[in-house]
Every structure is written in C-alpha cells, then in structure tokens.
XYZ file of C-alpha atoms in Angstrom:
534
model
C 2.868 -3.459 37.586
C -0.712 -2.177 37.387
C -3.551 -4.567 37.988
C -6.985 -4.489 36.405
C -10.119 -3.146 38.008
C -11.438 -6.683 37.872
C -9.764 -8.873 40.468
C -9.001 -11.608 38.018
C -5.618 -13.055 37.139
C -6.472 -13.385 33.472
C -7.489 -9.722 33.151
C -4.277 -8.094 34.303
C -3.050 -5.080 32.428
C -0.013 -5.082 30.186
C 2.450 -2.208 30.316
C 4.844 -0.764 27.720
C 8.402 -2.001 27.690
C 10.982 0.373 29.054
C 14.594 0.917 28.137
C 14.948 -2.702 27.028
C 14.340 -1.370 23.519
C 18.053 -0.579 23.370
C 18.749 -4.304 23.026
C 16.626 -4.624 19.879
C 18.946 -2.501 17.723
C 20.866 -4.410 15.051
C 24.129 -3.329 13.465
C 26.567 -4.312 10.743
C 26.210 -7.485 8.726
C 23.287 -8.805 10.765
C 21.276 -5.635 10.113
C 21.993 -5.906 6.383
C 21.029 -9.587 6.196
C 17.809 -9.114 8.161
C 16.897 -6.122 5.994
C 17.401 -8.163 2.813
C 15.240 -10.941 4.269
C 12.571 -8.343 4.976
C 12.742 -7.055 1.429
C 12.265 -10.575 0.092
C 9.020 -10.748 2.022
C 8.015 -7.150 1.332
C 8.415 -7.606 -2.409
C 5.768 -10.343 -2.199
C 3.173 -7.719 -1.358
C 4.207 -5.351 -4.147
C 4.369 -8.157 -6.701
C 0.980 -9.561 -5.830
C -0.646 -6.175 -6.305
C 0.522 -6.046 -9.925
C 1.574 -9.495 -11.161
C -2.007 -10.721 -11.555
C -3.075 -7.816 -13.780
C -1.685 -9.177 -17.052
C -3.121 -12.636 -16.369
C -6.704 -11.514 -15.660
C -8.049 -11.914 -19.244
C -6.598 -15.429 -19.482
C -7.978 -16.370 -16.061
C -11.418 -15.039 -16.991
C -11.361 -17.038 -20.222
C -10.243 -20.205 -18.450
C -13.075 -20.089 -15.914
C -15.573 -18.391 -18.263
C -16.041 -15.744 -15.595
C -15.527 -12.351 -17.197
C -18.110 -10.875 -14.803
C -15.921 -11.903 -11.851
C -12.773 -10.135 -13.067
C -13.169 -7.262 -10.631
C -13.553 -9.643 -7.700
C -10.337 -11.471 -8.563
C -8.480 -8.169 -8.242
C -10.351 -6.717 -5.252
C -10.405 -9.967 -3.244
C -6.720 -9.367 -2.466
C -7.003 -5.661 -1.789
C -10.032 -5.670 0.551
C -8.605 -7.862 3.360
C -5.174 -6.307 2.907
C -6.506 -2.801 3.518
C -8.852 -3.837 6.315
C -6.516 -5.952 8.420
C -3.558 -3.568 8.394
C -5.111 -1.774 11.364
C -5.758 -5.093 13.096
C -2.140 -6.189 12.703
C -0.975 -2.861 14.127
C -2.909 -3.625 17.314
C -1.730 -7.249 17.293
C 1.930 -6.198 17.183
C 1.580 -4.362 20.494
C 0.971 -7.611 22.382
C 2.609 -10.402 20.352
C 6.270 -10.942 19.359
C 6.756 -9.509 15.843
C 8.868 -12.424 14.618
C 6.001 -14.843 15.119
C 3.497 -12.451 13.532
C 5.768 -11.994 10.509
C 6.341 -15.719 9.986
C 2.628 -16.464 10.299
C 1.808 -13.614 7.885
C 4.191 -14.909 5.223
C 2.838 -18.430 5.718
C -0.748 -17.209 5.281
C 0.310 -15.339 2.165
C 1.965 -18.418 0.702
C -1.039 -20.578 1.617
C -3.265 -18.170 -0.285
C -0.916 -18.396 -3.252
C -1.129 -22.198 -3.192
C -4.925 -22.001 -3.113
C -4.805 -19.740 -6.175
C -2.397 -22.026 -8.015
C -4.585 -25.120 -7.615
C -7.950 -23.339 -7.811
C -10.527 -25.558 -9.578
C -13.026 -22.698 -9.851
C -13.127 -18.921 -9.911
C -14.766 -18.868 -6.462
C -11.867 -20.807 -4.964
C -9.417 -18.510 -6.759
C -11.122 -15.468 -5.219
C -10.943 -17.145 -1.805
C -7.225 -17.785 -2.305
C -6.664 -14.144 -3.240
C -8.448 -13.072 -0.048
C -6.249 -15.346 2.076
C -3.138 -13.943 0.380
C -4.390 -10.404 1.037
C -4.768 -11.170 4.736
C -1.180 -12.418 4.885
C -0.003 -9.440 2.848
C -1.506 -7.039 5.386
C 0.405 -8.619 8.257
C 3.615 -8.845 6.257
C 3.545 -5.186 5.198
C 2.801 -3.750 8.646
C 5.151 -6.073 10.522
C 8.151 -5.386 8.286
C 7.819 -1.611 8.693
C 7.160 -1.929 12.438
C 10.126 -4.212 13.123
C 12.393 -1.884 11.170
C 11.492 0.731 13.781
C 12.714 -1.684 16.450
C 15.991 -2.724 14.876
C 17.185 0.666 13.549
C 17.720 4.078 15.070
C 15.616 6.994 13.866
C 18.605 8.565 12.153
C 19.135 5.334 10.162
C 15.482 4.906 9.288
C 15.091 7.407 6.413
C 17.684 5.639 4.258
C 16.118 2.260 5.017
C 12.655 3.615 4.207
C 14.083 4.940 0.945
C 15.392 1.478 0.129
C 11.991 0.002 0.994
C 10.416 2.429 -1.465
C 12.875 1.402 -4.160
C 12.148 -2.307 -3.613
C 8.447 -1.570 -3.890
C 8.989 0.419 -7.086
C 11.048 -2.337 -8.740
C 8.563 -5.028 -7.711
C 5.644 -2.983 -9.047
C 7.370 -2.679 -12.428
C 8.562 -6.298 -12.577
C 5.166 -7.708 -11.540
C 3.229 -7.160 -14.789
C 6.249 -8.192 -16.888
C 6.678 -11.476 -15.016
C 2.926 -12.043 -14.982
C 2.699 -11.534 -18.727
C 5.684 -13.785 -19.400
C 4.291 -16.632 -17.300
C 0.834 -16.274 -18.834
C 2.123 -16.238 -22.416
C 4.799 -18.921 -22.173
C 3.940 -21.214 -19.265
C 0.563 -20.951 -17.533
C -1.477 -18.361 -15.693
C -1.255 -20.648 -12.643
C 2.462 -19.950 -12.431
C 1.606 -16.265 -11.993
C -0.030 -16.986 -8.664
C 2.231 -19.906 -7.761
C 5.537 -18.131 -8.090
C 5.661 -14.433 -7.233
C 9.223 -14.014 -8.403
C 11.573 -16.394 -10.125
C 15.280 -16.595 -9.788
C 15.842 -18.619 -12.944
C 13.647 -17.417 -15.787
C 13.730 -19.189 -19.138
C 10.544 -17.842 -20.565
C 11.436 -16.500 -23.986
C 10.857 -18.308 -27.285
C 14.609 -18.981 -27.295
C 13.942 -21.596 -24.603
C 10.776 -23.450 -25.621
C 11.654 -26.436 -23.433
C 10.940 -24.468 -20.265
C 10.212 -26.575 -17.216
C 8.435 -25.138 -14.207
C 10.957 -26.842 -11.942
C 13.698 -24.811 -13.607
C 12.108 -21.441 -13.021
C 11.024 -21.413 -9.428
C 12.506 -20.370 -6.175
C 9.542 -18.883 -4.334
C 10.760 -15.929 -2.374
C 8.203 -16.604 0.330
C 9.946 -19.821 1.379
C 13.343 -18.138 1.203
C 12.087 -15.213 3.298
C 10.691 -17.560 5.957
C 13.985 -19.432 6.283
C 16.025 -16.218 6.408
C 13.772 -14.564 8.996
C 13.567 -17.734 11.078
C 17.334 -17.891 11.512
C 18.394 -14.242 11.265
C 15.736 -12.152 13.007
C 16.061 -11.973 16.802
C 12.970 -12.867 18.801
C 12.091 -9.310 19.860
C 9.560 -9.043 22.686
C 6.340 -7.122 22.006
C 6.365 -3.469 23.096
C 4.071 -4.303 26.019
C 5.264 -6.110 29.157
C 3.061 -9.176 29.003
C 1.216 -10.198 32.177
C -1.771 -11.879 30.530
C -2.100 -15.196 28.759
C -2.078 -15.544 24.980
C -5.816 -16.053 24.583
C -6.623 -13.175 26.921
C -4.458 -10.904 24.767
C -6.300 -12.080 21.665
C -9.641 -11.568 23.411
C -8.652 -8.015 24.392
C -8.033 -7.003 20.773
C -10.437 -4.579 19.131
C -12.600 -7.097 17.292
C -15.595 -4.791 16.941
C -13.376 -2.076 15.466
C -11.904 -4.627 13.058
C -15.365 -5.719 11.876
C -16.474 -2.094 11.499
C -13.330 -1.267 9.513
C -13.912 -4.281 7.240
C -17.480 -3.201 6.519
C -16.343 0.403 6.069
C -13.593 -0.480 3.590
C -15.884 -2.768 1.574
C -18.625 -0.123 1.417
C -16.080 2.405 0.112
C -13.992 0.342 -2.286
C -16.819 -1.495 -4.056
C -18.593 1.653 -5.299
C -15.234 3.177 -6.228
C -14.545 0.068 -8.298
C -18.010 -0.057 -9.845
C -18.562 3.639 -10.490
C -18.111 4.575 -14.129
C -17.050 1.013 -15.018
C -19.538 -1.728 -14.235
C -22.243 0.669 -13.046
C -22.932 4.398 -13.472
C -22.044 6.657 -10.545
C -25.731 7.410 -9.949
C -26.685 3.720 -9.737
C -28.714 2.953 -6.563
C -26.160 0.360 -5.407
C -23.267 2.813 -5.719
C -25.086 5.604 -3.883
C -26.348 3.239 -1.159
C -22.866 1.893 -0.466
C -21.336 5.379 -0.300
C -24.032 6.460 2.173
C -23.397 3.279 4.173
C -19.684 4.121 4.204
C -20.375 7.526 5.777
C -22.588 5.935 8.453
C -19.995 3.252 9.214
C -17.188 5.826 9.279
C -19.003 7.847 11.951
C -19.759 4.685 13.952
C -16.140 3.539 13.623
C -14.685 6.851 14.830
C -17.073 7.058 17.804
C -16.338 3.470 18.827
C -12.570 3.861 18.481
C -12.555 7.004 20.641
C -14.466 5.161 23.361
C -12.360 1.997 23.101
C -9.146 3.758 24.109
C -5.527 2.743 23.569
C -6.375 -0.838 22.565
C -8.342 0.340 19.527
C -7.156 -0.545 16.023
C -7.400 3.170 15.175
C -6.632 4.803 18.554
C -7.564 8.462 18.924
C -4.404 9.149 20.929
C -2.405 8.241 17.815
C -4.501 10.082 15.245
C -5.392 13.265 17.115
C -1.942 14.780 17.100
C -1.070 17.588 14.768
C 1.894 15.782 13.208
C -0.131 12.612 12.615
C -3.033 14.545 11.099
C -0.597 16.226 8.705
C 1.078 12.901 7.898
C -2.284 11.200 7.254
C -3.471 13.991 4.933
C -0.174 14.033 3.028
C -0.129 10.224 2.769
C -3.678 9.979 1.430
C -3.155 12.650 -1.215
C 0.347 11.557 -2.247
C -0.831 8.009 -2.858
C -3.981 9.187 -4.602
C -1.760 11.101 -7.042
C -0.349 7.811 -8.314
C 3.144 6.325 -8.191
C 5.535 6.534 -11.124
C 7.536 3.571 -9.924
C 10.725 3.934 -11.928
C 10.902 7.675 -11.354
C 10.469 7.130 -7.604
C 13.492 4.855 -7.430
C 16.329 7.337 -7.229
C 14.312 9.951 -5.362
C 13.354 7.752 -2.404
C 16.915 6.516 -1.881
C 18.520 9.940 -2.354
C 16.145 11.725 0.001
C 16.491 8.935 2.549
C 20.259 9.391 2.512
C 19.949 13.185 2.883
C 17.561 12.905 5.841
C 19.807 10.305 7.452
C 22.672 12.795 7.108
C 20.898 15.997 8.194
C 17.882 14.677 10.095
C 14.934 16.760 8.824
C 12.163 14.985 6.813
C 9.556 17.799 6.887
C 11.108 20.010 4.145
C 10.932 17.128 1.665
C 7.294 16.435 2.563
C 6.432 20.054 1.798
C 8.659 20.535 -1.260
C 8.124 17.129 -2.916
C 4.432 17.577 -3.786
C 5.167 21.127 -4.970
C 7.729 19.727 -7.418
C 5.156 17.151 -8.543
C 2.726 20.049 -9.141
C 5.231 21.610 -11.522
C 5.574 18.273 -13.327
C 1.797 17.883 -13.641
C 1.599 21.472 -14.886
C 4.184 20.778 -17.574
C 2.344 17.601 -18.576
C -0.771 19.744 -18.977
C 1.044 21.607 -21.777
C 1.644 18.402 -23.768
C 0.019 18.341 -27.191
C -0.083 15.956 -30.126
C 3.294 17.031 -31.504
C 5.241 17.131 -28.211
C 8.310 14.914 -28.500
C 8.683 11.847 -26.313
C 11.808 13.186 -24.592
C 9.936 16.153 -23.141
C 7.065 13.968 -21.983
C 9.490 11.583 -20.272
C 11.224 14.506 -18.569
C 7.926 15.872 -17.259
C 6.985 12.425 -15.930
C 10.340 12.100 -14.205
C 9.740 15.456 -12.515
C 6.413 14.185 -11.163
C 8.078 10.978 -9.992
C 10.903 12.856 -8.292
C 8.460 15.097 -6.459
C 6.423 12.161 -5.197
C 9.584 10.214 -4.388
C 10.878 13.061 -2.228
C 7.862 12.702 0.051
C 6.231 9.313 -0.331
C 8.124 7.378 2.380
C 8.688 10.240 4.787
C 5.233 10.141 6.319
C 6.262 6.864 7.969
C 9.398 8.543 9.317
C 7.275 11.399 10.691
C 4.851 8.967 12.351
C 7.610 6.932 13.961
C 9.445 10.075 15.065
C 6.261 11.327 16.725
C 6.169 8.242 18.947
C 9.893 7.819 19.572
C 9.278 8.062 23.330
C 6.122 5.910 23.175
C 7.321 2.839 21.340
C 4.224 0.865 22.320
C 2.229 3.062 19.909
C 4.597 2.716 16.941
C 2.839 -0.409 15.538
C -0.525 1.363 15.461
C 0.950 4.571 14.027
C 2.666 2.499 11.325
C -0.466 0.518 10.468
C -2.473 3.751 10.323
C -0.130 5.237 7.704
C 0.009 2.039 5.607
C -3.794 1.760 5.789
C -4.164 5.330 4.532
C -1.651 4.591 1.746
C -3.886 1.848 0.359
C -7.146 3.746 0.794
C -5.610 6.845 -0.787
C -4.477 4.815 -3.795
C -7.967 3.367 -4.270
C -9.633 6.766 -4.024
C -7.071 8.290 -6.386
C -7.608 5.614 -9.027
C -11.359 6.133 -8.816
C -11.139 9.930 -9.027
C -8.600 9.998 -11.871
C -10.513 7.279 -13.710
C -13.842 9.056 -13.307
C -12.412 12.369 -14.514
C -10.781 10.758 -17.549
C -13.774 8.589 -18.472
C -16.216 11.460 -18.111
C -14.138 13.816 -20.237
C -13.332 11.358 -23.031
C -16.965 10.226 -23.337
C -18.177 13.812 -23.414
C -15.646 14.817 -26.095
C -16.269 11.797 -28.317
C -20.062 11.904 -28.004
C -20.051 15.516 -29.206
C -17.505 14.871 -31.970
C -19.923 13.650 -34.626
C -18.115 10.301 -34.984
C -20.217 7.179 -35.680
C -21.374 5.510 -32.472
C -19.662 2.221 -33.333
C -16.331 4.054 -33.727
C -16.788 5.761 -30.361
C -17.560 2.448 -28.651
C -14.552 0.781 -30.286
C -12.193 3.578 -29.220
C -13.519 3.577 -25.655
C -13.078 -0.188 -25.508
C -9.508 -0.358 -26.836
C -7.150 2.573 -27.335
C -5.129 0.521 -29.858
C -8.017 0.919 -32.300
C -7.003 4.542 -32.844
C -4.023 3.619 -35.040
C -6.310 1.762 -37.465
C -8.788 4.627 -37.880
C -8.807 6.858 -40.967
C -6.670 9.978 -40.617
C -9.639 12.342 -40.342
C -11.056 10.303 -37.433
C -7.651 10.089 -35.747
C -7.457 13.888 -35.894
C -10.652 14.007 -33.836
C -9.963 11.168 -31.387
C -6.350 11.980 -30.446
C -7.026 15.603 -29.369
C -10.039 14.330 -27.401
C -7.811 11.890 -25.512
C -5.194 14.582 -24.875
C -7.859 16.930 -23.529
C -9.209 14.210 -21.218
C -5.714 13.481 -19.910
C -5.175 17.222 -19.383
C -8.090 17.243 -16.951
C -6.433 14.381 -15.066
C -3.258 16.463 -14.796
C -5.313 19.351 -13.402
C -6.510 17.022 -10.648
C -2.861 16.046 -10.101
C -1.902 19.704 -9.670
C -4.659 20.152 -7.083
C -3.615 16.958 -5.286
C 0.013 18.076 -5.103
C -0.978 21.455 -3.693
C -3.209 19.847 -1.055
C -0.446 17.395 -0.086
C 1.981 20.278 0.463
C -0.588 22.109 2.580
C -1.236 18.949 4.585
C 2.495 18.551 5.181
C 2.606 22.144 6.448
C 0.433 21.012 9.375
C 3.396 18.988 10.592
C 5.355 20.960 13.141
C 8.977 21.688 12.433
C 10.178 18.303 13.513
C 13.090 17.859 15.778
C 16.169 16.450 14.165
C 15.662 12.690 13.922
C 19.266 12.250 14.980
C 18.375 13.849 18.318
C 14.974 12.208 18.671
C 16.529 8.850 17.866
C 18.445 8.979 21.128
C 15.155 8.764 23.040
C 14.404 5.114 23.689
C 12.450 5.064 26.950
C 8.694 4.616 26.890
C 5.991 6.546 28.717
C 4.093 4.403 31.260
C 0.859 4.031 29.297
C -1.135 0.990 30.324
C -3.004 -1.411 28.119
C -6.377 -1.941 29.755
C -8.504 -4.972 29.127
C -11.881 -3.812 27.849
C-alpha cells in the first residue's frame, strides 16, 4: 500500500480495488429485482424533468410570480448538471449504496419542500435540492450497474434504462396535467408517480390518500434490502472526512459557475432577453473564461479531479463525448426511442459491437430529418409520423451506447468508471440544453422574420407568436400566410437536425473499432493507479 509524501496517517493514499470486483456481479432473480429498484429511482429523475412543465402556469398564478417561471424550471436543472461530475468523484471513495440512498433521500426532501412551499422562493429552493439529489441518483444508478453486470450484459440493460427514461418523459407531463387540473399543483411535486390514479371526471371524489405511493420511498426500501453493500473502487486507507476533504471542491465550484454562466444566457436568449443583450453576452464571455480556468485546473489536479484529463483525453472518450453532446442536442423523440434502445441493446449483448450503431444511428436520423424537411401543408399525418419514427429510431440506435463505450474503455481501470460515467451524463444534460437553445433560436428567428415581412397586422403577428392555437381562428387568407411561414421555420430546424446527425456520426467515427464487449467484459482486474491526496 502506497503512503503519501506527507508523513501523516490521515493523508494516506487510497488505491484501486483489485480482482475483488468479481464478487460484485449479480445474477438471476436478485439482478432483476435490484434493476427494477434502480428503475424506480431512475424514473424519479426523468419524471421531475417533465412533470412540472404542465403545472408551471398554475404555479405562477398561485404565487403571482410569472417572472420567476424560468427559475422554477432551471432551479432543478442547474444543480443536477453541475453536481453530476462531483458525484462521479464521490463514488470513487464512498460505498455506492450509501450514496444512492442519500441521493434519493435528498431528492425526496426537495420534493417535500416543493409540496409545502409557502412562497415561490421556497419552491425554487426545493427544486434545487431535488436537482442535487437527482444528480447523485442518476450517476450512481448507472455506475452501480457497471459493478453488478458484465460488459456483455450491459447494452441490454442500458437499452432498458433508455426505455424507462422514455416512458417517464412521456408520462410526466400527462400526470402533471392531470394532477394540476383535478387535484392540486402541489400533488405534482409531492408525488412523482402514482400507482392508483383516480383523476378523471368519472371519479370526482378523488382523495389524495387514494392516489399516492411515492416511488422514492419504495425505491429506498427496495435498495436498502436488495442491493449489496459494494465497496468503493478504491481501497480505503483514509478516514471519511479526509476522503471528503480530498475531493475536488475547487473544480466543483468552477463547474457550478461555468454551468450557470452557460445555461442562463441559453435560457434567456431570444425569450426573456435578446441574444445581443449585455447580460447574455457577458455571461457567455464569462463561460469561456471559466471553461479555460476549469480545464487548466482539472489537468493540474490529477486523477482526483471531477473532470480528470486521464479520462477525457482518450480517443474513444473524445468520440463518445462529441457523439453524446450532439445526439442529445438533436432532441429525444421518447416514444420512438423505446423500441430502438431495447432492440439495439439486445443486438449488442448478442454480438458485442456498439460502435456500428453509434455511427449508423445518427445517419439514419439524418435521413429522417431530411424527409421531415420535405413536409408541406398537405402532407398526410401518416407520413409525418413515419418520418418522426425514423428520426427516433436513428437516435435510439445510438443514444445509450456512448455509456457502453465509456465503460468499455475503462474495463481494466474500474476506479475510473464513476468519473467516466458522470462525464457522459453531464455532457448529456449540457448537450440537451444547448440543443434546445439552438433549435429554439433558429425557429424563433425564422418565424419572426417570415411574419414580420408578411404584411400581416402587428397585433395578429404578436398573437400568433404568443399562442400557436390562435392560427385556427384566423381568417383563411391569414392562415394561408401564417401556416407556410411556420412550416418554413420548422424546415430550418430540420436542417440543423441534419447537420447535427452528420456531426454525431463523424464524432462516433473517432471511436476506435472497439473490442468485442464480450471479450473485454472478461477483464476485471484494475491497474494500480493511486489516489493522491492533494
């Protein structure tokens, strides 16, 4: 066991675990039960990203805080994105079972704060607490799956994870709308999923007690009794507080500031403020400065960094990061992803090669975006649905496989798997935020330009930009101007989608022809890389 350069007992170095990783594999019924418990917790994250959306107008009206709408949404996303990297570093030195249970508990505590919030400020605080728990939950679930399954099993499990996420993303707004309309907006944040749902007008005597079984509590109980107490991937020779002290706190603070300085202008630009507003430009410049500072610091910090250079600066990881960012920026067609993620996961589990799907999937999505570009006012709904399914299939072929690539890359260095996993999940969220901003900016710019040059009365233009439903009530001659303008604006979005798909395929080409995961999965020993106290 290596000792530190400082002759102090509390500054000893921790080393990676060795072949003891064999004992963490689960099989049979226990593997299935633990996986289902994980999915209960994982669906919390997906639901909370979407369930609040349909309740936002009601919440704003209740608190008379329309100006704070954006903060209610972003308060969850900001800590979730930021602390994913932190949890990746934390999972190297702490048992994952404890981290997972604490993460779910933090998430549920945030949900309780939201449910009883007496003011919009307290609601925003509750959303931030839930986002912090969501970050730990997301990263820990994916990381522990790498501990309890073999690499050859992992693609099918990742496909199932993708399908759970897709279903939760679709169910979220529906459940949120039902609770808001028939019970109370507070039930949206109090209960993320319900097992008994009597929310239709057929059952006007609905009682909250009849419709709840919070999946967070169920997930905690299931994980508490079913998940083995895996050791962390480092052999621990330091005390708990020394391990916490050795974490990359400066990198975490820099990443928080960096994410905030990026996401706020992306949220404001073209919506609350113009893109050339001083605040938007200043924050984007600040983001670039912080990004440079973050990268320099992380390179100097070494293997304990939240964004370690030894994880990122590998060809396969660079390709996976590029593909992840662009795939998630292209948007997720949740229902269309369902069958694709499971099917591809099963194929990779059978044959062992994820790279072809990462290259081919975005190319298929390009074809789908290209076909959507041909849509016009008279195109029938069946064709449009088919084109959308093609986009969803293409994205579904690739969307989960970047995690498989990352975990395959570090099959012989299991102590780095948590950080590789958190890096990919972090890029997933950032890519989604950037994609929404880019697609939104392209659409908004095009539709405003078309309508402003159309000769329509200004009040009609403002009404149409404010609510698309207004179009159906316009006179026919105005509809014949507005509808083609909307189609043209959407066409430009599809052009961006085509470019994104092409770039994702090129990024995936950077990934070397990966070894068969069935062969790599047999490697369980860990290289003797030491964790040095800074």
